[in-house]
Every structure is written in C-alpha cells, then in structure tokens.
Amino acid sequence: NLVTVNDSSNTFGDTQLTVDVIADDLLWDLAKSSKLVCEASSEEEPEIVKTNPDGQFVLCWDPLDGSSIVDNNWAVGTIVGIWDKSTGLLGATGRDQVMSLVTLYGPRTTVFMTLDDGVYEFTLGPGNQWICSRDKIQIKKDCKIFAPANMRAAQEVDGYAKLIDHYMTNKYTLRYSGGLVPDVCQQFTKQQGVFTNPTSKASPAKLRLAFEAAPFGRLVEMAGGKTSDGVTGKSVLDVKIEAVDQRTALAIGSANEVDRFNDSVLSLVGA
C-alpha cells in the first residue's frame, strides 16, 4: 500500500507518506548520477547537497506536492526549479532560474515546462513516449476561475474576505482542490485563472519560495500571467532566496486578477 504513513517526518514536521519517499529517492538518484547537476535540494530535506563538482546546474524540487490529498486519489505533482551554478540558489531569485517544470499526475500524466520561447505541455503517451500536447501556452489577462487557499486568513485580512466575496458575487467558478499543482496548472489548460494564498499573523503563508512559488512563478509569467509576493505586490520572482526553507505568500495567474488581489488585499494600486 503506497499511501501509508512512513515512520518519519520531514524537517517541517509534515508526515511523510511512502509515495513521498519513493518520489524523493527517484529524484535524488537522478541528481546524484547526472553529470550536469552540481548541487541539489529537496523540500523533504531542505539543505543544499553537492552532487557533481563538474556539473552546471542547481536543482531544487518538491518531490510530491499535495501529499495531504494523495490518499483521496486526487491529482498531485512534482515541482522542479533549475538554477545555473553561477548564481546558485542562496542569494539568487526566481528570475535567475534557467528553467522550471511541473509534472501533474492525474488521469493523464503531463509536464509543463519553460523553454526559450514559452511554456509547453507534454503528455505521456503509449509506450512511455512524450507528446507535445500544447505549445506556447498563454494565460488570458481576465478570468472567471478562482482557487482561494489559506481562507483562514480571511478572518483577519478584511481585504481577502472582500475579494472572496467579489468572486462569489460576480459568479466566478470555484476550482480548488487543496493541491498547489492542479490548482495552478488549470491556468495552463483553461488559459485563465487565479490562485491566491495571502498571509496573516494567525495564518501565516506556508508556501516554500524555492521549491514551489519560484518554479511556478517562472512558468506562469512566461505564459503571460502575473505573480505577487503577497506582501509588497511585486513579482515573486524578484524575492531573494535567503534560506532554503523560506516561506512566502503568493497570488498567481491572470494578470488583471493578480492586480485585483494587490489592490484588495495589499491596498496597492497598480502594483
């Protein structure tokens, strides 16, 4: 039974499932055997590990995001950010990434990745062959789909409560599973949407900057979307990574809706 609790927790105190460990082990095997990877770090053990001194790239991954919903057999995924060794990870920003990719495990297995000219989707087909199923994906500036995370923060942040009320009053479609990967990846398939995860004193933001927010930020911004760090209103890709386990708030998706988040929740105009 793969969906059983393993006899360990990661350094954040999250209970690890057997599938978490399997996914993490597979990625470590690849990172340590690759001649291209000089350093790597996993969300399960957030420390930088030297792998091949002659390698060129630094890998940072969340091996199986959505472990709290995996026992429901809901869609989960893997998130990977890649930096050049010239910047490394610490002291760099998400904008310094050379590429990022997210794998979504659902009825289909798909990968969304940034290439030089945009964001592409690849689908795993018969015979384990990858097929390019979408190219140069674009996220529209306006949307009618919302995925509101950390709704507890609405108890303290009046602007977030009003923003959610705006979504409901104006008949936006709620599509939220509690898994970051499917909740953001729908923006690529529907070509619209917004994911919001603000922070408050009692309900602080829990997303990891290096493992989750920065890789997704690169994907969404290269597809024409926008991001907010949820504090200053600036792009999450401009936040300096000062610790491997650094947390961040996040709004990400259709540009006009991220602006609305900044205006409503952060009281910033034109952020």
PDB file of C-alpha atoms in Angstrom:
ATOM      1  CA  ASN A   1       0.000   0.000   0.000  1.00  0.00           C
ATOM      2  CA  LEU A   2       1.820   3.115  -1.209  1.00  0.00           C
ATOM      3  CA  VAL A   3      -0.483   5.532   0.578  1.00  0.00           C
ATOM      4  CA  THR A   4       0.557   4.676   4.122  1.00  0.00           C
ATOM      5  CA  VAL A   5       2.309   6.821   6.668  1.00  0.00           C
ATOM      6  CA  ASN A   6       6.045   6.329   6.684  1.00  0.00           C
ATOM      7  CA  ASP A   7       7.873   6.160  10.023  1.00  0.00           C
ATOM      8  CA  SER A   8       9.348   9.631   9.617  1.00  0.00           C
ATOM      9  CA  SER A   9       8.552  13.291   9.202  1.00  0.00           C
ATOM     10  CA  ASN A  10      10.385  15.872   7.138  1.00  0.00           C
ATOM     11  CA  THR A  11      12.111  18.805   8.817  1.00  0.00           C
ATOM     12  CA  PHE A  12       8.934  20.914   8.554  1.00  0.00           C
ATOM     13  CA  GLY A  13       7.062  18.363  10.694  1.00  0.00           C
ATOM     14  CA  ASP A  14       4.907  17.133   7.800  1.00  0.00           C
ATOM     15  CA  THR A  15       4.149  13.420   7.978  1.00  0.00           C
ATOM     16  CA  GLN A  16       5.824  11.712   5.061  1.00  0.00           C
ATOM     17  CA  LEU A  17       3.864   9.175   3.025  1.00  0.00           C
ATOM     18  CA  THR A  18       5.561   6.246   1.398  1.00  0.00           C
ATOM     19  CA  VAL A  19       4.949   7.790  -2.013  1.00  0.00           C
ATOM     20  CA  ASP A  20       6.765  10.973  -0.856  1.00  0.00           C
ATOM     21  CA  VAL A  21       9.824   8.935  -0.018  1.00  0.00           C
ATOM     22  CA  ILE A  22       9.710   6.962  -3.267  1.00  0.00           C
ATOM     23  CA  ALA A  23       9.429  10.139  -5.356  1.00  0.00           C
ATOM     24  CA  ASP A  24      12.219  11.844  -3.430  1.00  0.00           C
ATOM     25  CA  ASP A  25      14.529   8.827  -3.755  1.00  0.00           C
ATOM     26  CA  LEU A  26      13.972   8.715  -7.524  1.00  0.00           C
ATOM     27  CA  LEU A  27      14.895  12.383  -7.909  1.00  0.00           C
ATOM     28  CA  TRP A  28      17.975  12.045  -5.714  1.00  0.00           C
ATOM     29  CA  ASP A  29      19.119   9.040  -7.768  1.00  0.00           C
ATOM     30  CA  LEU A  30      18.830  11.132 -10.932  1.00  0.00           C
ATOM     31  CA  ALA A  31      20.519  14.202  -9.432  1.00  0.00           C
ATOM     32  CA  LYS A  32      23.448  12.253  -7.993  1.00  0.00           C
ATOM     33  CA  SER A  33      24.034  10.245 -11.175  1.00  0.00           C
ATOM     34  CA  SER A  34      23.798  13.185 -13.589  1.00  0.00           C
ATOM     35  CA  LYS A  35      26.983  14.851 -14.793  1.00  0.00           C
ATOM     36  CA  LEU A  36      25.017  18.086 -15.296  1.00  0.00           C
ATOM     37  CA  VAL A  37      23.918  18.616 -11.678  1.00  0.00           C
ATOM     38  CA  CYS A  38      26.397  20.202  -9.281  1.00  0.00           C
ATOM     39  CA  GLU A  39      24.046  20.804  -6.333  1.00  0.00           C
ATOM     40  CA  ALA A  40      20.531  19.796  -5.365  1.00  0.00           C
ATOM     41  CA  SER A  41      17.994  20.343  -2.638  1.00  0.00           C
ATOM     42  CA  SER A  42      14.701  18.650  -1.783  1.00  0.00           C
ATOM     43  CA  GLU A  43      11.706  20.086   0.055  1.00  0.00           C
ATOM     44  CA  GLU A  44      11.765  16.934   2.182  1.00  0.00           C
ATOM     45  CA  GLU A  45      15.295  17.734   3.413  1.00  0.00           C
ATOM     46  CA  PRO A  46      15.905  21.438   2.741  1.00  0.00           C
ATOM     47  CA  GLU A  47      19.655  21.605   2.615  1.00  0.00           C
ATOM     48  CA  ILE A  48      21.956  22.051  -0.348  1.00  0.00           C
ATOM     49  CA  VAL A  49      23.799  18.864  -1.263  1.00  0.00           C
ATOM     50  CA  LYS A  50      26.811  18.832  -3.574  1.00  0.00           C
ATOM     51  CA  THR A  51      26.456  16.117  -6.188  1.00  0.00           C
ATOM     52  CA  ASN A  52      28.938  16.568  -9.069  1.00  0.00           C
ATOM     53  CA  PRO A  53      31.565  19.326  -8.819  1.00  0.00           C
ATOM     54  CA  ASP A  54      31.827  19.471 -12.625  1.00  0.00           C
ATOM     55  CA  GLY A  55      28.087  19.919 -13.077  1.00  0.00           C
ATOM     56  CA  GLN A  56      26.482  23.113 -14.369  1.00  0.00           C
ATOM     57  CA  PHE A  57      23.097  23.315 -12.657  1.00  0.00           C
ATOM     58  CA  VAL A  58      21.454  23.542  -9.246  1.00  0.00           C
ATOM     59  CA  LEU A  59      18.199  21.592  -8.861  1.00  0.00           C
ATOM     60  CA  CYS A  60      15.509  22.347  -6.304  1.00  0.00           C
ATOM     61  CA  TRP A  61      12.386  20.178  -6.083  1.00  0.00           C
ATOM     62  CA  ASP A  62       9.230  19.285  -4.233  1.00  0.00           C
ATOM     63  CA  PRO A  63       9.073  15.553  -4.999  1.00  0.00           C
ATOM     64  CA  LEU A  64       5.344  15.083  -4.420  1.00  0.00           C
ATOM     65  CA  ASP A  65       3.357  18.232  -3.734  1.00  0.00           C
ATOM     66  CA  GLY A  66      -0.139  17.520  -2.438  1.00  0.00           C
ATOM     67  CA  SER A  67       0.632  14.686  -0.027  1.00  0.00           C
ATOM     68  CA  SER A  68      -2.336  15.719   2.154  1.00  0.00           C
ATOM     69  CA  ILE A  69      -4.743  14.792  -0.671  1.00  0.00           C
ATOM     70  CA  VAL A  70      -2.916  11.842  -2.215  1.00  0.00           C
ATOM     71  CA  ASP A  71      -4.865   9.331  -0.095  1.00  0.00           C
ATOM     72  CA  ASN A  72      -8.034  10.683  -1.762  1.00  0.00           C
ATOM     73  CA  ASN A  73      -6.518   9.687  -5.120  1.00  0.00           C
ATOM     74  CA  TRP A  74      -6.663  13.320  -6.257  1.00  0.00           C
ATOM     75  CA  ALA A  75      -4.183  14.861  -8.668  1.00  0.00           C
ATOM     76  CA  VAL A  76      -0.743  15.632  -7.225  1.00  0.00           C
ATOM     77  CA  GLY A  77       2.544  16.642  -8.803  1.00  0.00           C
ATOM     78  CA  THR A  78       6.279  17.272  -8.805  1.00  0.00           C
ATOM     79  CA  ILE A  79       7.764  20.784  -8.933  1.00  0.00           C
ATOM     80  CA  VAL A  80      11.337  21.481 -10.110  1.00  0.00           C
ATOM     81  CA  GLY A  81      13.295  24.712 -10.362  1.00  0.00           C
ATOM     82  CA  ILE A  82      16.702  24.851 -12.070  1.00  0.00           C
ATOM     83  CA  TRP A  83      19.364  27.493 -11.484  1.00  0.00           C
ATOM     84  CA  ASP A  84      22.795  27.876 -13.060  1.00  0.00           C
ATOM     85  CA  LYS A  85      25.762  27.303 -10.749  1.00  0.00           C
ATOM     86  CA  SER A  86      26.921  30.861 -11.492  1.00  0.00           C
ATOM     87  CA  THR A  87      24.064  32.138  -9.302  1.00  0.00           C
ATOM     88  CA  GLY A  88      23.499  29.095  -7.155  1.00  0.00           C
ATOM     89  CA  LEU A  89      20.360  29.033  -5.029  1.00  0.00           C
ATOM     90  CA  LEU A  90      21.024  31.134  -1.940  1.00  0.00           C
ATOM     91  CA  GLY A  91      21.211  34.812  -2.810  1.00  0.00           C
ATOM     92  CA  ALA A  92      19.548  34.220  -6.168  1.00  0.00           C
ATOM     93  CA  THR A  93      15.948  34.951  -7.147  1.00  0.00           C
ATOM     94  CA  GLY A  94      13.332  33.022  -9.043  1.00  0.00           C
ATOM     95  CA  ARG A  95      14.105  35.195 -12.038  1.00  0.00           C
ATOM     96  CA  ASP A  96      17.590  33.654 -12.125  1.00  0.00           C
ATOM     97  CA  GLN A  97      16.154  30.233 -12.965  1.00  0.00           C
ATOM     98  CA  VAL A  98      17.235  28.828 -16.308  1.00  0.00           C
ATOM     99  CA  MET A  99      14.054  26.764 -16.496  1.00  0.00           C
ATOM    100  CA  SER A 100      11.330  25.232 -14.374  1.00  0.00           C
ATOM    101  CA  LEU A 101       8.913  22.386 -14.820  1.00  0.00           C
ATOM    102  CA  VAL A 102       5.903  20.857 -13.097  1.00  0.00           C
ATOM    103  CA  THR A 103       4.592  17.326 -13.556  1.00  0.00           C
ATOM    104  CA  LEU A 104       0.900  16.672 -12.934  1.00  0.00           C
ATOM    105  CA  TYR A 105      -0.196  13.112 -12.119  1.00  0.00           C
ATOM    106  CA  GLY A 106      -3.908  12.775 -12.877  1.00  0.00           C
ATOM    107  CA  PRO A 107      -5.998  10.902 -15.464  1.00  0.00           C
ATOM    108  CA  ARG A 108      -3.152  11.973 -17.759  1.00  0.00           C
ATOM    109  CA  THR A 109       0.488  12.438 -16.815  1.00  0.00           C
ATOM    110  CA  THR A 110       1.583  15.824 -18.121  1.00  0.00           C
ATOM    111  CA  VAL A 111       4.609  18.065 -17.776  1.00  0.00           C
ATOM    112  CA  PHE A 112       4.544  21.837 -18.125  1.00  0.00           C
ATOM    113  CA  MET A 113       7.972  23.315 -18.763  1.00  0.00           C
ATOM    114  CA  THR A 114       9.569  26.579 -19.742  1.00  0.00           C
ATOM    115  CA  LEU A 115      11.579  26.563 -22.953  1.00  0.00           C
ATOM    116  CA  ASP A 116      13.318  29.502 -24.615  1.00  0.00           C
ATOM    117  CA  ASP A 117      10.202  30.687 -26.423  1.00  0.00           C
ATOM    118  CA  GLY A 118       7.481  29.942 -23.903  1.00  0.00           C
ATOM    119  CA  VAL A 119       5.640  27.309 -21.899  1.00  0.00           C
ATOM    120  CA  TYR A 120       4.911  23.870 -23.353  1.00  0.00           C
ATOM    121  CA  GLU A 121       2.835  20.908 -22.206  1.00  0.00           C
ATOM    122  CA  PHE A 122       3.991  17.356 -22.846  1.00  0.00           C
ATOM    123  CA  THR A 123       1.728  14.344 -22.307  1.00  0.00           C
ATOM    124  CA  LEU A 124       2.967  10.833 -21.566  1.00  0.00           C
ATOM    125  CA  GLY A 125       1.586   8.657 -24.341  1.00  0.00           C
ATOM    126  CA  PRO A 126       1.613   4.987 -25.326  1.00  0.00           C
ATOM    127  CA  GLY A 127       4.950   3.256 -24.939  1.00  0.00           C
ATOM    128  CA  ASN A 128       6.132   5.941 -22.479  1.00  0.00           C
ATOM    129  CA  GLN A 129       6.605   8.373 -25.347  1.00  0.00           C
ATOM    130  CA  TRP A 130       6.242  12.098 -24.611  1.00  0.00           C
ATOM    131  CA  ILE A 131       3.954  14.021 -26.969  1.00  0.00           C
ATOM    132  CA  CYS A 132       3.876  17.813 -27.209  1.00  0.00           C
ATOM    133  CA  SER A 133       0.204  18.474 -26.480  1.00  0.00           C
ATOM    134  CA  ARG A 134       0.256  22.300 -26.076  1.00  0.00           C
ATOM    135  CA  ASP A 135       2.777  24.860 -27.235  1.00  0.00           C
ATOM    136  CA  LYS A 136       3.432  28.497 -26.345  1.00  0.00           C
ATOM    137  CA  ILE A 137       0.663  28.492 -23.757  1.00  0.00           C
ATOM    138  CA  GLN A 138      -0.843  31.896 -22.962  1.00  0.00           C
ATOM    139  CA  ILE A 139      -2.831  32.848 -19.852  1.00  0.00           C
ATOM    140  CA  LYS A 140      -5.509  35.478 -20.505  1.00  0.00           C
ATOM    141  CA  LYS A 141      -5.427  38.729 -18.515  1.00  0.00           C
ATOM    142  CA  ASP A 142      -9.006  38.273 -17.325  1.00  0.00           C
ATOM    143  CA  CYS A 143     -10.520  35.178 -15.784  1.00  0.00           C
ATOM    144  CA  LYS A 144     -13.587  33.724 -14.122  1.00  0.00           C
ATOM    145  CA  ILE A 145     -11.887  30.848 -12.275  1.00  0.00           C
ATOM    146  CA  PHE A 146     -10.535  31.234  -8.753  1.00  0.00           C
ATOM    147  CA  ALA A 147      -8.666  28.975  -6.339  1.00  0.00           C
ATOM    148  CA  PRO A 148      -8.548  30.560  -2.858  1.00  0.00           C
ATOM    149  CA  ALA A 149      -6.015  28.985  -0.475  1.00  0.00           C
ATOM    150  CA  ASN A 150      -5.463  29.872   3.187  1.00  0.00           C
ATOM    151  CA  MET A 151      -9.037  31.037   3.634  1.00  0.00           C
ATOM    152  CA  ARG A 152      -8.452  31.177   7.389  1.00  0.00           C
ATOM    153  CA  ALA A 153      -6.558  34.407   6.705  1.00  0.00           C
ATOM    154  CA  ALA A 154      -9.862  36.000   5.658  1.00  0.00           C
ATOM    155  CA  GLN A 155     -10.767  36.053   9.372  1.00  0.00           C
ATOM    156  CA  GLU A 156      -8.039  38.671   9.882  1.00  0.00           C
ATOM    157  CA  VAL A 157      -7.495  40.214   6.480  1.00  0.00           C
ATOM    158  CA  ASP A 158     -10.643  42.127   5.560  1.00  0.00           C
ATOM    159  CA  GLY A 159      -9.379  42.677   2.026  1.00  0.00           C
ATOM    160  CA  TYR A 160      -9.182  38.919   1.433  1.00  0.00           C
ATOM    161  CA  ALA A 161     -12.708  38.386   2.752  1.00  0.00           C
ATOM    162  CA  LYS A 162     -13.941  41.124   0.397  1.00  0.00           C
ATOM    163  CA  LEU A 163     -12.001  39.610  -2.516  1.00  0.00           C
ATOM    164  CA  ILE A 164     -13.613  36.206  -1.980  1.00  0.00           C
ATOM    165  CA  ASP A 165     -16.998  37.926  -1.746  1.00  0.00           C
ATOM    166  CA  HIS A 166     -16.238  39.618  -5.075  1.00  0.00           C
ATOM    167  CA  TYR A 167     -15.569  36.233  -6.669  1.00  0.00           C
ATOM    168  CA  MET A 168     -18.832  34.796  -5.350  1.00  0.00           C
ATOM    169  CA  THR A 169     -20.981  37.853  -6.100  1.00  0.00           C
ATOM    170  CA  ASN A 170     -19.697  38.016  -9.674  1.00  0.00           C
ATOM    171  CA  LYS A 171     -20.227  34.291 -10.196  1.00  0.00           C
ATOM    172  CA  TYR A 172     -16.633  33.193 -10.689  1.00  0.00           C
ATOM    173  CA  THR A 173     -16.156  29.426 -10.868  1.00  0.00           C
ATOM    174  CA  LEU A 174     -14.537  27.898  -7.778  1.00  0.00           C
ATOM    175  CA  ARG A 175     -11.954  25.274  -8.713  1.00  0.00           C
ATOM    176  CA  TYR A 176      -9.812  24.471  -5.679  1.00  0.00           C
ATOM    177  CA  SER A 177      -8.571  21.046  -4.611  1.00  0.00           C
ATOM    178  CA  GLY A 178      -6.016  21.967  -1.953  1.00  0.00           C
ATOM    179  CA  GLY A 179      -3.181  20.783  -4.176  1.00  0.00           C
ATOM    180  CA  LEU A 180      -0.934  23.556  -5.494  1.00  0.00           C
ATOM    181  CA  VAL A 181      -0.049  21.686  -8.693  1.00  0.00           C
ATOM    182  CA  PRO A 182      -3.567  21.027 -10.045  1.00  0.00           C
ATOM    183  CA  ASP A 183      -4.860  24.347  -8.687  1.00  0.00           C
ATOM    184  CA  VAL A 184      -2.274  26.333 -10.667  1.00  0.00           C
ATOM    185  CA  CYS A 185      -1.873  24.021 -13.673  1.00  0.00           C
ATOM    186  CA  GLN A 186      -5.520  24.548 -14.586  1.00  0.00           C
ATOM    187  CA  GLN A 187      -4.424  28.032 -15.648  1.00  0.00           C
ATOM    188  CA  PHE A 188      -2.401  26.471 -18.475  1.00  0.00           C
ATOM    189  CA  THR A 189      -5.197  24.204 -19.713  1.00  0.00           C
ATOM    190  CA  LYS A 190      -8.062  26.696 -19.275  1.00  0.00           C
ATOM    191  CA  GLN A 191      -5.810  29.625 -20.253  1.00  0.00           C
ATOM    192  CA  GLN A 192      -7.119  31.584 -17.288  1.00  0.00           C
ATOM    193  CA  GLY A 193      -7.442  31.507 -13.517  1.00  0.00           C
ATOM    194  CA  VAL A 194      -6.035  32.916 -10.296  1.00  0.00           C
ATOM    195  CA  PHE A 195      -4.616  31.198  -7.218  1.00  0.00           C
ATOM    196  CA  THR A 196      -4.411  33.225  -4.016  1.00  0.00           C
ATOM    197  CA  ASN A 197      -2.573  32.435  -0.789  1.00  0.00           C
ATOM    198  CA  PRO A 198      -2.180  35.507   1.436  1.00  0.00           C
ATOM    199  CA  THR A 199      -0.574  35.676   4.850  1.00  0.00           C
ATOM    200  CA  SER A 200      -1.741  36.848   8.263  1.00  0.00           C
ATOM    201  CA  LYS A 201      -0.433  36.764  11.813  1.00  0.00           C
ATOM    202  CA  ALA A 202      -2.582  33.812  12.883  1.00  0.00           C
ATOM    203  CA  SER A 203      -2.466  32.065   9.493  1.00  0.00           C
ATOM    204  CA  PRO A 204       0.988  32.702   8.006  1.00  0.00           C
ATOM    205  CA  ALA A 205       1.807  31.697   4.452  1.00  0.00           C
ATOM    206  CA  LYS A 206       3.364  28.248   4.176  1.00  0.00           C
ATOM    207  CA  LEU A 207       4.411  28.002   0.526  1.00  0.00           C
ATOM    208  CA  ARG A 208       8.133  27.445   0.007  1.00  0.00           C
ATOM    209  CA  LEU A 209       9.726  30.113  -2.161  1.00  0.00           C
ATOM    210  CA  ALA A 210      12.428  27.956  -3.765  1.00  0.00           C
ATOM    211  CA  PHE A 211      10.514  24.682  -4.010  1.00  0.00           C
ATOM    212  CA  GLU A 212       7.066  25.902  -5.041  1.00  0.00           C
ATOM    213  CA  ALA A 213       6.498  29.629  -5.653  1.00  0.00           C
ATOM    214  CA  ALA A 214       9.572  30.424  -7.769  1.00  0.00           C
ATOM    215  CA  PRO A 215       9.250  27.482 -10.215  1.00  0.00           C
ATOM    216  CA  PHE A 216       5.537  28.146 -10.704  1.00  0.00           C
ATOM    217  CA  GLY A 217       6.228  31.866 -10.970  1.00  0.00           C
ATOM    218  CA  ARG A 218       8.534  31.335 -13.915  1.00  0.00           C
ATOM    219  CA  LEU A 219       6.003  29.133 -15.676  1.00  0.00           C
ATOM    220  CA  VAL A 220       3.066  31.494 -15.196  1.00  0.00           C
ATOM    221  CA  GLU A 221       4.937  34.702 -16.060  1.00  0.00           C
ATOM    222  CA  MET A 222       6.412  33.141 -19.206  1.00  0.00           C
ATOM    223  CA  ALA A 223       2.844  32.232 -20.191  1.00  0.00           C
ATOM    224  CA  GLY A 224       1.768  35.856 -19.906  1.00  0.00           C
ATOM    225  CA  GLY A 225       0.418  35.670 -16.365  1.00  0.00           C
ATOM    226  CA  LYS A 226       1.478  37.641 -13.325  1.00  0.00           C
ATOM    227  CA  THR A 227       2.594  36.964  -9.748  1.00  0.00           C
ATOM    228  CA  SER A 228       2.584  38.813  -6.442  1.00  0.00           C
ATOM    229  CA  ASP A 229       4.659  38.041  -3.365  1.00  0.00           C
ATOM    230  CA  GLY A 230       1.568  38.779  -1.284  1.00  0.00           C
ATOM    231  CA  VAL A 231       3.364  41.415   0.810  1.00  0.00           C
ATOM    232  CA  THR A 232       4.800  44.166  -1.402  1.00  0.00           C
ATOM    233  CA  GLY A 233       2.784  43.336  -4.505  1.00  0.00           C
ATOM    234  CA  LYS A 234       5.919  42.824  -6.557  1.00  0.00           C
ATOM    235  CA  SER A 235       6.666  39.696  -8.576  1.00  0.00           C
ATOM    236  CA  VAL A 236       7.517  36.640  -6.503  1.00  0.00           C
ATOM    237  CA  LEU A 237      10.373  36.091  -8.970  1.00  0.00           C
ATOM    238  CA  ASP A 238      12.138  39.164  -7.559  1.00  0.00           C
ATOM    239  CA  VAL A 239      12.206  37.921  -3.960  1.00  0.00           C
ATOM    240  CA  LYS A 240      15.747  36.995  -2.909  1.00  0.00           C
ATOM    241  CA  ILE A 241      16.136  33.426  -1.683  1.00  0.00           C
ATOM    242  CA  GLU A 242      17.916  33.858   1.645  1.00  0.00           C
ATOM    243  CA  ALA A 243      17.112  30.467   3.157  1.00  0.00           C
ATOM    244  CA  VAL A 244      16.392  27.105   1.583  1.00  0.00           C
ATOM    245  CA  ASP A 245      13.150  26.748   3.564  1.00  0.00           C
ATOM    246  CA  GLN A 246      11.997  30.371   3.104  1.00  0.00           C
ATOM    247  CA  ARG A 247       8.208  30.821   3.043  1.00  0.00           C
ATOM    248  CA  THR A 248       6.140  33.246   1.005  1.00  0.00           C
ATOM    249  CA  ALA A 249       2.602  34.385   0.345  1.00  0.00           C
ATOM    250  CA  LEU A 250       1.511  34.206  -3.294  1.00  0.00           C
ATOM    251  CA  ALA A 251      -1.034  35.383  -5.824  1.00  0.00           C
ATOM    252  CA  ILE A 252      -0.516  33.938  -9.287  1.00  0.00           C
ATOM    253  CA  GLY A 253      -2.397  33.734 -12.561  1.00  0.00           C
ATOM    254  CA  SER A 254      -4.343  36.055 -14.861  1.00  0.00           C
ATOM    255  CA  ALA A 255      -2.710  39.488 -14.698  1.00  0.00           C
ATOM    256  CA  ASN A 256      -5.796  41.580 -14.005  1.00  0.00           C
ATOM    257  CA  GLU A 257      -6.847  39.284 -11.177  1.00  0.00           C
ATOM    258  CA  VAL A 258      -3.406  39.440  -9.554  1.00  0.00           C
ATOM    259  CA  ASP A 259      -3.727  43.226  -9.764  1.00  0.00           C
ATOM    260  CA  ARG A 260      -7.121  42.918  -8.092  1.00  0.00           C
ATOM    261  CA  PHE A 261      -5.525  40.853  -5.302  1.00  0.00           C
ATOM    262  CA  ASN A 262      -2.885  43.545  -4.778  1.00  0.00           C
ATOM    263  CA  ASP A 263      -5.478  46.311  -4.778  1.00  0.00           C
ATOM    264  CA  SER A 264      -7.864  44.476  -2.452  1.00  0.00           C
ATOM    265  CA  VAL A 265      -5.604  42.599  -0.065  1.00  0.00           C
ATOM    266  CA  LEU A 266      -2.484  44.769  -0.055  1.00  0.00           C
ATOM    267  CA  SER A 267      -4.145  48.123  -0.723  1.00  0.00           C
ATOM    268  CA  LEU A 268      -1.682  48.739  -3.551  1.00  0.00           C
ATOM    269  CA  VAL A 269      -2.695  50.443  -6.770  1.00  0.00           C
ATOM    270  CA  GLY A 270      -1.015  49.298  -9.981  1.00  0.00           C
ATOM    271  CA  ALA A 271       1.435  47.059  -8.094  1.00  0.00           C
TER     272      ALA A 271
END
